[in-house]
Coordinates of C-alpha atoms and ligand atoms in Angstrom, one line a residue:
M14 CA -36.0 52.2 35.2
D15 CA -33.0 51.2 33.1
L16 CA -32.3 47.5 32.9
K17 CA -28.5 47.7 32.6
I18 CA -25.8 46.1 34.7
G19 CA -23.0 48.4 35.9
I20 CA -19.6 47.0 36.4
A21 CA -16.6 48.3 38.3
G22 CA -13.5 46.4 37.2
L23 CA -14.4 45.3 33.7
S24 CA -11.5 42.8 33.2
P25 CA -11.2 40.5 30.2
S26 CA -12.8 37.6 32.1
W27 CA -15.9 39.7 32.9
K28 CA -16.1 40.9 29.4
I29 CA -16.1 37.3 28.2
I30 CA -18.8 36.3 30.6
L31 CA -21.1 39.4 30.0
E32 CA -20.8 39.0 26.2
Q33 CA -21.4 35.2 26.3
E34 CA -24.6 35.9 28.4
G35 CA -25.5 38.8 26.1
I36 CA -26.2 41.2 29.0
S37 CA -26.6 45.0 28.6
Y38 CA -23.8 46.5 30.7
R39 CA -21.7 49.6 31.2
E40 CA -18.5 50.2 33.0
I41 CA -18.8 52.4 36.1
D42 CA -16.7 54.0 38.8
C43 CA -18.1 52.7 42.1
S44 CA -16.8 55.5 44.2
L45 CA -19.1 58.0 42.5
P46 CA -22.8 58.2 43.2
I47 CA -24.9 55.6 41.4
D48 CA -28.6 56.0 40.8
P49 CA -30.6 52.7 41.6
D50 CA -32.9 53.6 38.7
E51 CA -30.0 53.7 36.3
F52 CA -28.6 50.2 37.0
S53 CA -30.7 47.2 37.8
A54 CA -27.6 45.7 39.5
I55 CA -23.9 46.4 39.7
I56 CA -20.9 44.2 39.8
I57 CA -17.9 45.3 41.9
D58 CA -14.7 43.3 41.2
D59 CA -12.2 46.2 41.0
I60 CA -8.9 45.7 42.7
N61 CA -8.3 49.5 42.7
A62 CA -11.7 50.3 44.3
T63 CA -11.3 51.2 48.0
T64 CA -14.5 53.1 48.4
F65 CA -18.1 52.5 47.2
D66 CA -20.9 55.0 47.4
S67 CA -23.2 52.7 49.4
N68 CA -26.2 55.0 48.9
Y69 CA -26.9 52.9 45.8
L70 CA -27.5 49.9 48.0
K71 CA -29.3 51.8 50.8
N72 CA -31.7 53.2 48.3
G73 CA -32.7 49.8 47.0
G74 CA -29.9 48.8 44.5
A75 CA -28.3 45.3 44.1
V76 CA -24.6 44.5 44.1
L77 CA -22.5 41.4 43.3
F78 CA -19.2 41.8 45.0
S79 CA -16.1 39.7 44.4
S80 CA -14.9 38.7 47.9
K81 CA -11.6 40.6 47.3
S82 CA -13.5 43.9 46.5
Y83 CA -15.9 43.4 49.4
A84 CA -13.0 42.8 51.9
K85 CA -11.1 45.8 50.7
I86 CA -14.1 48.2 50.6
F87 CA -15.6 47.2 54.0
N88 CA -12.2 46.5 55.6
K89 CA -12.9 42.8 56.4
K90 CA -10.4 39.9 56.6
L91 CA -10.0 37.8 53.5
Y92 CA -8.7 34.2 53.7
M93 CA -7.2 32.9 50.5
K94 CA -7.7 29.1 50.3
K95 CA -7.1 26.4 47.8
K96 CA -10.0 24.0 48.1
K97 CA -12.4 21.7 46.3
V98 CA -15.5 23.7 45.5
V99 CA -18.7 21.7 45.3
A100 CA -22.1 23.3 45.4
D101 CA -24.4 22.3 48.4
A102 CA -26.9 19.6 47.5
N103 CA -29.9 21.8 48.4
S104 CA -29.0 25.3 47.4
I105 CA -30.1 27.2 44.3
F106 CA -26.6 26.5 42.9
S107 CA -26.8 22.7 43.4
E108 CA -27.0 21.8 39.7
L109 CA -23.5 23.1 39.3
G110 CA -21.9 20.2 41.2
I111 CA -18.1 20.4 41.3
I112 CA -16.5 23.6 40.0
D113 CA -12.9 22.9 38.9
L114 CA -10.5 25.8 39.6
V115 CA -6.8 26.4 39.3
G116 CA -6.5 29.2 41.8
R117 CA -7.4 29.9 45.3
I118 CA -10.8 31.3 46.4
G119 CA -11.2 34.4 48.7
I120 CA -13.3 33.7 51.8
V121 CA -14.7 36.7 53.7
R122 CA -15.4 36.3 57.5
D123 CA -18.2 38.5 58.4
E124 CA -20.7 37.4 61.1
E125 CA -23.5 39.5 59.7
L126 CA -23.5 37.8 56.4
K127 CA -25.8 34.9 55.4
C128 CA -24.3 31.8 53.8
E129 CA -26.2 31.0 50.5
D130 CA -24.0 28.1 49.5
K131 CA -21.4 26.7 52.0
G132 CA -19.6 24.6 49.3
L133 CA -19.2 27.5 46.9
N134 CA -18.6 30.0 49.7
I135 CA -21.3 32.4 48.3
L136 CA -22.6 34.9 50.9
S137 CA -25.3 37.5 50.9
G138 CA -26.3 40.5 53.0
K139 CA -28.5 43.6 53.2
L140 CA -27.8 47.2 53.5
G141 CA -30.7 49.6 53.9
K142 CA -33.2 48.7 51.2
G143 CA -30.7 47.0 49.0
S144 CA -29.3 43.4 48.8
F145 CA -25.8 42.1 47.8
Y146 CA -24.1 38.8 47.1
I147 CA -20.4 37.9 47.5
M148 CA -18.6 35.5 45.2
P149 CA -15.2 34.0 46.1
F150 CA -13.6 33.4 42.6
D151 CA -10.7 35.2 41.0
L152 CA -12.3 35.2 37.6
D153 CA -9.3 36.4 35.6
K154 CA -7.2 33.7 37.0
E155 CA -9.8 31.0 36.2
I156 CA -11.5 32.1 32.9
L157 CA -8.3 33.2 31.2
N158 CA -6.5 30.0 32.2
L159 CA -5.7 27.8 29.1
S160 CA -4.3 24.7 30.7
S161 CA -5.9 21.3 30.3
C162 CA -6.2 17.9 32.0
R163 CA -8.2 14.7 31.8
R164 CA -11.6 15.0 33.3
K165 CA -14.3 12.4 33.8
F166 CA -17.9 13.2 32.8
I167 CA -21.0 12.3 34.7
A168 CA -23.1 9.4 33.5
N169 CA -25.6 7.0 35.1
R170 CA -23.0 4.2 35.8
N171 CA -19.8 3.4 37.6
E172 CA -17.2 3.6 34.8
L173 CA -17.2 7.1 33.5
P174 CA -16.0 8.5 30.1
S175 CA -13.1 11.0 30.2
E176 CA -11.4 13.4 27.8
V177 CA -8.5 15.9 28.0
V178 CA -10.3 19.3 28.4
A179 CA -10.0 22.7 30.0
K180 CA -8.8 22.5 33.6
V181 CA -11.3 25.1 34.8
S182 CA -15.1 24.7 34.6
K183 CA -15.6 28.1 33.0
A184 CA -19.2 27.6 32.0
K185 CA -20.1 26.9 35.6
L186 CA -18.4 30.1 36.8
R187 CA -20.5 32.0 34.2
K188 CA -23.6 30.2 35.4
T189 CA -22.8 31.1 39.0
V190 CA -22.6 34.8 38.0
T191 CA -25.9 34.7 36.1
T192 CA -27.7 32.8 38.9
I193 CA -26.6 35.5 41.4
L194 CA -27.6 38.3 39.0
S195 CA -31.1 36.8 38.4
I196 CA -31.6 36.4 42.2
L197 CA -30.6 40.0 42.8
L198 CA -32.9 41.3 40.2
D199 CA -35.7 39.1 41.5
I200 CA -35.3 40.7 44.9
R201 CA -35.7 44.1 43.2
K202 CA -38.8 42.7 41.3
L203 CA -37.0 43.4 38.0
P204 CA -36.8 41.1 35.0
F205 CA -33.4 39.7 34.0
I206 CA -32.9 39.9 30.3
H207 CA -30.2 38.6 28.1
K208 CA -29.7 37.8 24.4
S209 CA -30.7 34.2 23.7
Y210 CA -27.9 31.6 23.4
I211 CA -29.4 30.2 20.2
P212 CA -31.8 31.4 17.5
G213 CA -35.4 30.5 18.3
N214 CA -36.8 28.8 21.3
N215 CA -36.9 25.1 20.6
G216 CA -33.3 24.0 20.8
L217 CA -30.4 24.0 18.3
F218 CA -28.5 20.9 17.2
I219 CA -25.0 21.1 15.7
F220 CA -23.2 18.0 14.6
R221 CA -19.4 18.1 14.2
I222 CA -17.5 15.4 12.4
D223 CA -13.7 15.0 12.6
T224 CA -12.7 12.7 9.7
D225 CA -9.3 11.5 11.1
N226 CA -8.1 9.7 7.9
C227 CA -11.3 7.6 7.7
S228 CA -12.0 5.5 4.7
K229 CA -14.1 6.9 1.9
E230 CA -16.7 4.2 2.7
D231 CA -16.9 5.2 6.4
A232 CA -17.5 8.8 5.5
E233 CA -20.1 7.9 2.8
N234 CA -21.9 5.7 5.3
L235 CA -22.1 8.5 7.9
L236 CA -23.2 11.0 5.2
K237 CA -26.1 8.7 4.3
V238 CA -27.3 8.8 8.0
C239 CA -27.0 12.6 7.9
E240 CA -29.0 12.7 4.7
K241 CA -31.6 10.3 5.9
H242 CA -32.4 12.7 8.8
S243 CA -31.7 15.9 6.9
I244 CA -28.9 16.8 9.3
R245 CA -26.4 19.3 7.9
A246 CA -23.2 18.5 9.7
S247 CA -19.8 20.3 9.8
W248 CA -17.1 18.0 8.5
F249 CA -13.6 18.9 9.6
V250 CA -11.5 17.0 7.1
D251 CA -8.1 15.4 7.0
T252 CA -6.3 16.6 3.8
M253 CA -3.5 14.2 3.0
N254 CA -5.6 12.1 0.6
E255 CA -6.4 14.6 -2.2
Q256 CA -8.5 12.0 -4.1
K257 CA -10.9 11.8 -1.1
L258 CA -11.1 15.6 -1.0
S259 CA -12.0 15.9 -4.7
D260 CA -14.2 12.8 -5.0
L261 CA -16.0 13.0 -1.7
Y262 CA -15.9 16.1 0.4
A263 CA -15.9 18.6 -2.6
N264 CA -19.2 17.0 -3.7
M265 CA -21.1 17.0 -0.4
K266 CA -24.4 18.9 -0.7
D267 CA -25.8 20.7 2.3
Q268 CA -22.9 19.9 4.5
E269 CA -20.2 22.3 5.8
I270 CA -16.5 21.5 5.2
G271 CA -13.9 22.8 7.6
L272 CA -10.2 21.9 8.1
H273 CA -9.1 19.4 10.7
C274 CA -5.4 18.8 9.7
F275 CA -2.8 17.7 7.2
R276 CA -0.8 15.7 9.7
H277 CA -3.0 14.8 12.6
L278 CA -1.0 16.9 15.1
V279 CA -0.9 20.2 16.9
F280 CA 2.6 21.6 17.4
D281 CA 3.9 23.9 20.0
N282 CA 5.4 26.4 17.7
Y283 CA 4.3 28.8 14.9
S284 CA 6.3 27.5 12.0
A285 CA 5.3 23.8 12.4
N286 CA 1.6 24.7 12.9
F287 CA 1.9 27.1 9.9
E288 CA 3.3 24.5 7.6
N289 CA 0.8 21.9 8.6
I290 CA -2.2 24.2 8.1
D291 CA -0.8 25.8 5.0
T292 CA -0.4 22.4 3.3
G293 CA -3.9 21.4 4.3
M294 CA -5.3 24.7 2.9
K295 CA -3.5 24.3 -0.4
N296 CA -4.8 20.8 -0.8
L297 CA -8.3 22.0 -0.1
Q298 CA -7.9 24.8 -2.6
R299 CA -6.8 22.4 -5.3
S300 CA -10.1 20.6 -4.8
N301 CA -12.1 23.8 -4.9
I302 CA -13.1 23.6 -1.2
T303 CA -13.3 26.8 0.8
V304 CA -13.4 26.6 4.5
K305 CA -14.3 29.1 7.3
G306 CA -13.8 26.8 10.3
F307 CA -11.1 24.8 12.0
A308 CA -11.1 22.0 14.6
A309 CA -7.8 21.0 15.9
P310 CA -6.7 17.4 16.3
F311 CA -7.3 16.1 19.9
G312 CA -9.1 19.3 20.7
S313 CA -5.7 20.8 21.5
W314 CA -5.1 24.5 21.5
N315 CA -2.2 26.9 22.0
T316 CA -1.3 30.5 21.3
S317 CA 1.0 29.6 18.3
L318 CA -1.9 27.6 16.7
N319 CA -4.2 30.7 17.3
E320 CA -1.7 32.9 15.5
V321 CA -1.7 30.6 12.5
L322 CA -5.5 30.5 12.5
E323 CA -5.6 34.3 12.5
K324 CA -3.1 34.4 9.7
F325 CA -5.4 32.2 7.6
D326 CA -8.4 34.3 8.6
F327 CA -10.6 31.5 9.9
T328 CA -14.0 32.7 11.2
Y329 CA -14.1 30.2 14.1
S330 CA -12.4 27.2 15.6
S331 CA -13.6 24.5 18.0
E332 CA -11.4 22.8 20.6
F333 CA -11.7 21.3 24.1
V334 CA -8.8 23.1 25.8
P335 CA -10.2 26.7 25.9
S336 CA -13.5 25.5 27.3
Y337 CA -16.2 22.8 26.9
D338 CA -20.0 22.6 27.3
D339 CA -19.9 26.4 27.1
L340 CA -21.1 29.3 24.9
P341 CA -18.9 30.8 22.1
F342 CA -16.3 33.4 23.1
Y343 CA -13.1 35.1 21.9
I344 CA -10.1 33.7 23.8
Y345 CA -8.0 36.3 25.6
T346 CA -4.3 35.5 25.2
N347 CA -1.1 37.6 25.2
N348 CA -3.0 40.6 26.4
Q349 CA -5.5 40.6 23.5
Y350 CA -8.6 38.9 22.3
S351 CA -8.2 36.4 19.5
N352 CA -9.9 37.2 16.2
I353 CA -11.1 33.6 16.0
L354 CA -14.5 32.8 17.6
Q355 CA -14.0 29.8 19.8
I356 CA -17.1 27.4 19.7
P357 CA -16.9 24.9 22.6
I358 CA -18.7 21.6 22.3
H359 CA -19.6 18.6 24.5
P360 CA -16.2 16.8 24.3
I361 CA -17.2 13.2 24.9
S362 CA -17.4 11.3 21.6
L363 CA -18.8 7.9 20.9
G364 CA -15.2 6.7 20.8
R365 CA -14.7 7.7 24.4
L366 CA -17.9 6.1 25.4
R367 CA -16.9 2.8 23.7
R368 CA -13.5 3.0 25.4
S369 CA -15.4 3.2 28.7
H370 CA -17.4 0.1 27.8
F371 CA -20.8 1.7 27.2
T372 CA -23.3 -0.5 25.5
K373 CA -25.1 1.0 22.4
E374 CA -28.2 1.5 24.6
E375 CA -26.1 3.4 27.2
M376 CA -24.5 5.5 24.4
I377 CA -28.0 6.6 23.1
E378 CA -29.1 7.3 26.6
Y379 CA -26.0 9.4 27.3
Y380 CA -26.6 11.7 24.3
I381 CA -30.4 11.9 24.8
N382 CA -29.6 13.1 28.4
I383 CA -27.1 15.7 27.1
I384 CA -29.7 16.9 24.6
N385 CA -32.5 17.1 27.2
E386 CA -30.3 19.0 29.8
K387 CA -29.0 21.6 27.3
R388 CA -32.5 22.1 25.9
K389 CA -33.8 23.0 29.3
R390 CA -31.5 26.0 29.3
N391 CA -32.0 26.8 25.6
E392 CA -28.2 26.2 25.2
P393 CA -26.8 25.0 21.9
I394 CA -26.4 21.2 21.6
L395 CA -23.0 20.4 20.0
I396 CA -21.7 16.9 19.8
Y397 CA -19.2 15.2 17.5
H398 CA -18.2 11.9 15.9
H399 CA -15.5 10.2 13.9
P400 CA -16.6 8.2 10.8
H401 CA -14.2 5.4 11.5
H402 CA -15.9 4.7 14.8
K403 CA -19.0 3.7 12.8
L404 CA -21.7 3.0 15.4
L405 CA -24.2 4.3 12.9
D406 CA -27.2 2.9 14.6
V407 CA -26.4 5.1 17.6
I408 CA -26.1 8.2 15.4
D409 CA -29.3 7.1 13.6
A410 CA -31.1 7.0 17.0
V411 CA -29.7 10.3 18.2
F412 CA -30.7 12.1 14.9
G413 CA -34.1 10.5 15.2
Y414 CA -34.5 11.9 18.6
V415 CA -33.3 15.4 17.4
N416 CA -35.9 15.4 14.7
K417 CA -38.6 14.0 17.0
L418 CA -38.1 17.1 19.2
G419 CA -38.1 19.3 16.1
L420 CA -34.7 20.9 17.0
A421 CA -33.3 23.5 14.6
N422 CA -30.1 22.3 12.9
Y423 CA -27.3 24.7 12.0
T424 CA -23.8 24.1 10.7
M425 CA -21.1 25.4 12.9
N426 CA -20.4 28.2 10.5
E427 CA -24.0 29.3 10.5
Y428 CA -24.0 29.4 14.2
A429 CA -20.7 31.3 14.2
E430 CA -22.3 33.9 11.9
W431 CA -25.4 34.1 14.0
W432 CA -23.2 34.6 17.1
Q433 CA -21.1 37.3 15.5
K434 CA -24.3 39.2 14.6
R435 CA -25.6 38.7 18.1
N436 CA -22.4 40.2 19.5
Q437 CA -22.9 43.3 17.5
I438 CA -26.3 44.1 18.9
K439 CA -26.2 47.0 21.3
M440 CA -29.3 46.9 23.4
D441 CA -31.0 49.4 25.7
I442 CA -33.8 48.2 27.7
S443 CA -36.0 50.1 30.2
F444 CA -38.8 48.9 32.3
E445 CA -41.8 50.9 33.4
E446 CA -45.2 49.7 34.8
N447 CA -44.7 46.1 33.6
E448 CA -43.7 47.3 30.1
L449 CA -40.4 46.7 28.5
R450 CA -39.1 49.3 26.1
M451 CA -36.2 48.2 23.8
N452 CA -34.2 49.8 21.0
I453 CA -34.0 46.6 19.0
D454 CA -36.5 44.7 16.9
D455 CA -36.9 41.0 16.1
E456 CA -33.8 39.7 18.0
D457 CA -33.8 36.5 20.0
M458 CA -34.1 37.4 23.7
T459 CA -34.5 35.5 27.0
I460 CA -36.2 37.0 30.0
I461 CA -36.2 35.5 33.5
N462 CA -38.8 36.9 35.9
N463 CA -39.9 35.5 39.2
K464 CA -38.3 32.0 38.5
K465 CA -40.0 31.8 35.2
V466 CA -38.5 32.1 31.8
C467 CA -39.6 33.2 28.3
N468 CA -37.7 33.2 25.0
F469 CA -39.1 35.9 22.8
K470 CA -38.4 38.2 19.8
S471 CA -37.6 41.8 20.8
R472 CA -40.0 44.5 20.0
K473 CA -40.0 48.2 20.8
R474 CA -42.6 47.8 23.5
I475 CA -43.6 44.6 25.2
D476 CA -46.2 44.2 27.9
L477 CA -44.7 41.6 30.3
S478 CA -48.2 40.2 31.1
K479 CA -48.6 39.2 27.4
L480 CA -45.4 37.1 27.3
E481 CA -45.9 33.4 27.9
F482 CA -43.6 32.5 30.8
V483 CA -42.9 28.9 31.9
P484 CA -41.3 27.7 35.1
I485 CA -37.5 27.3 34.8
K486 CA -36.9 23.5 34.5
S487 CA -34.5 22.1 37.1
L488 CA -31.6 20.1 35.7
S489 CA -31.1 16.5 36.8
K490 CA -29.1 16.5 40.1
P491 CA -25.4 15.7 39.4
L492 CA -25.1 12.0 40.2
N493 CA -21.9 10.3 41.5
I494 CA -19.9 13.6 41.7
N495 CA -17.2 11.9 43.7
L496 CA -16.7 9.2 41.1
T497 CA -15.7 11.9 38.6
R498 CA -12.7 12.7 40.8
K499 CA -11.8 9.2 41.9
Y500 CA -8.6 7.8 40.4
H501 CA -9.0 4.6 38.3
W502 CA -6.1 2.6 36.8
R503 CA -7.6 3.2 33.4
D504 CA -6.9 6.9 33.7
T505 CA -3.2 6.2 33.4
L506 CA -3.8 3.9 30.4
Y507 CA -5.9 6.6 28.6
D508 CA -3.2 9.2 29.4
Y509 CA -0.6 6.9 27.9
E510 CA -2.8 6.3 24.8
S511 CA -3.3 10.0 24.4
W512 CA 0.4 10.8 24.8
K513 CA 1.2 8.1 22.2
G514 CA -1.3 9.6 19.7
R515 CA 0.1 13.1 20.0
R516 CA 3.7 12.2 19.5
N517 CA 5.3 13.7 16.5
R518 CA 5.1 10.9 14.0
Ligands
ZN4 ZN1 -8.9 14.1 14.9

């Protein structure tokens, strides 16, 4: 039995999702016969597909349909609706909470189907020995969208922090897909295997610092806290003050230096972005600092900025507009994939928490919660700070917690390199009599089987009964979901402050 996912309609958004997850997949034509032993599940989201050889399902296969494809193939009515999408409180999808979308969803009306999540409009059905799920999202419209807006983030209090981030909850759409795939494979009593999101199995902590014209003293004080806890951070530096570059950043040991800006702005055209980054790069060169990474002021991103970053051959960049709380990916824009690996982070900084009147205790609790939740899913933990915001006792407590848990600590560039290597791995996995056979050795893998999970190193042959599975931990239920969408007069104030900060000064 081959553990490969077949996909009919491999669009850029599907490619992004499948590569983020690290799933073994192959493009297929769903009108041709498909052997259930050749694909553990298939995805059908192909606008051109009008037929499907349903023997694959009848003989025990598993299918994830987009509602558009399902309606077209089975000649059912499809209702396109613009609506708020919130997962049901008690479904398997409940931890997703609200999914922010820009487009409409496609709702199928078919009396014979079972509703798995009313809020998300996810349906399921059976055909012969096989099972299928239907998902309502137009993934290309959502995942490839690059617009942004202010979003509030959940915390255990009334006044919530906010930031200008991607309009679409892209990570949640990806998680919807993988949740469905793991259910479908579970029904077939097959394991769901993907490349791990991070090296190892005990969590990965990455600390980003945007220096924002801070004083030398503020940067030195933050460096001391990093050194006290042996945290190697990634410092994205401002470059106007060359003295600070040569006296401070050029001499930092065991820390990564990346470029933040010359002028603290992102422009909407190529030449202004080029000039700004070119000046910054020249100043770095004069101080003998080489950089691989970039993080844009305000987490802004646009295609002209991307072109400049490609011109300067950056390995990666990290912003809030392409996505947040998500896995790395290559942005698809102007009908092609960017060469720059995008590394999303958790976008709420201590500055935003302070602006929303968090006490220091609440700030520490906020980050400890982020760390715990991401660790439950073996996702990378990426947070960031500005030296001029100080709050060093909060950072000290967060680092202390990171080390208490024994999390691995990478710089962003180390993670980018690890991720690029992960992307190159071509894996073939087969499954026979409880034994996995793989073509790759010593790679970080994750296996989900019967609602239990195990992170392991790949080997040519693995007896499943010898792997140590643990039950999948449930995430905390999303609190106060409605508060995150409730207007508050401060939202207008924050938007004004943000507009003022981004003006061409
Ligand atoms: Zn900045």
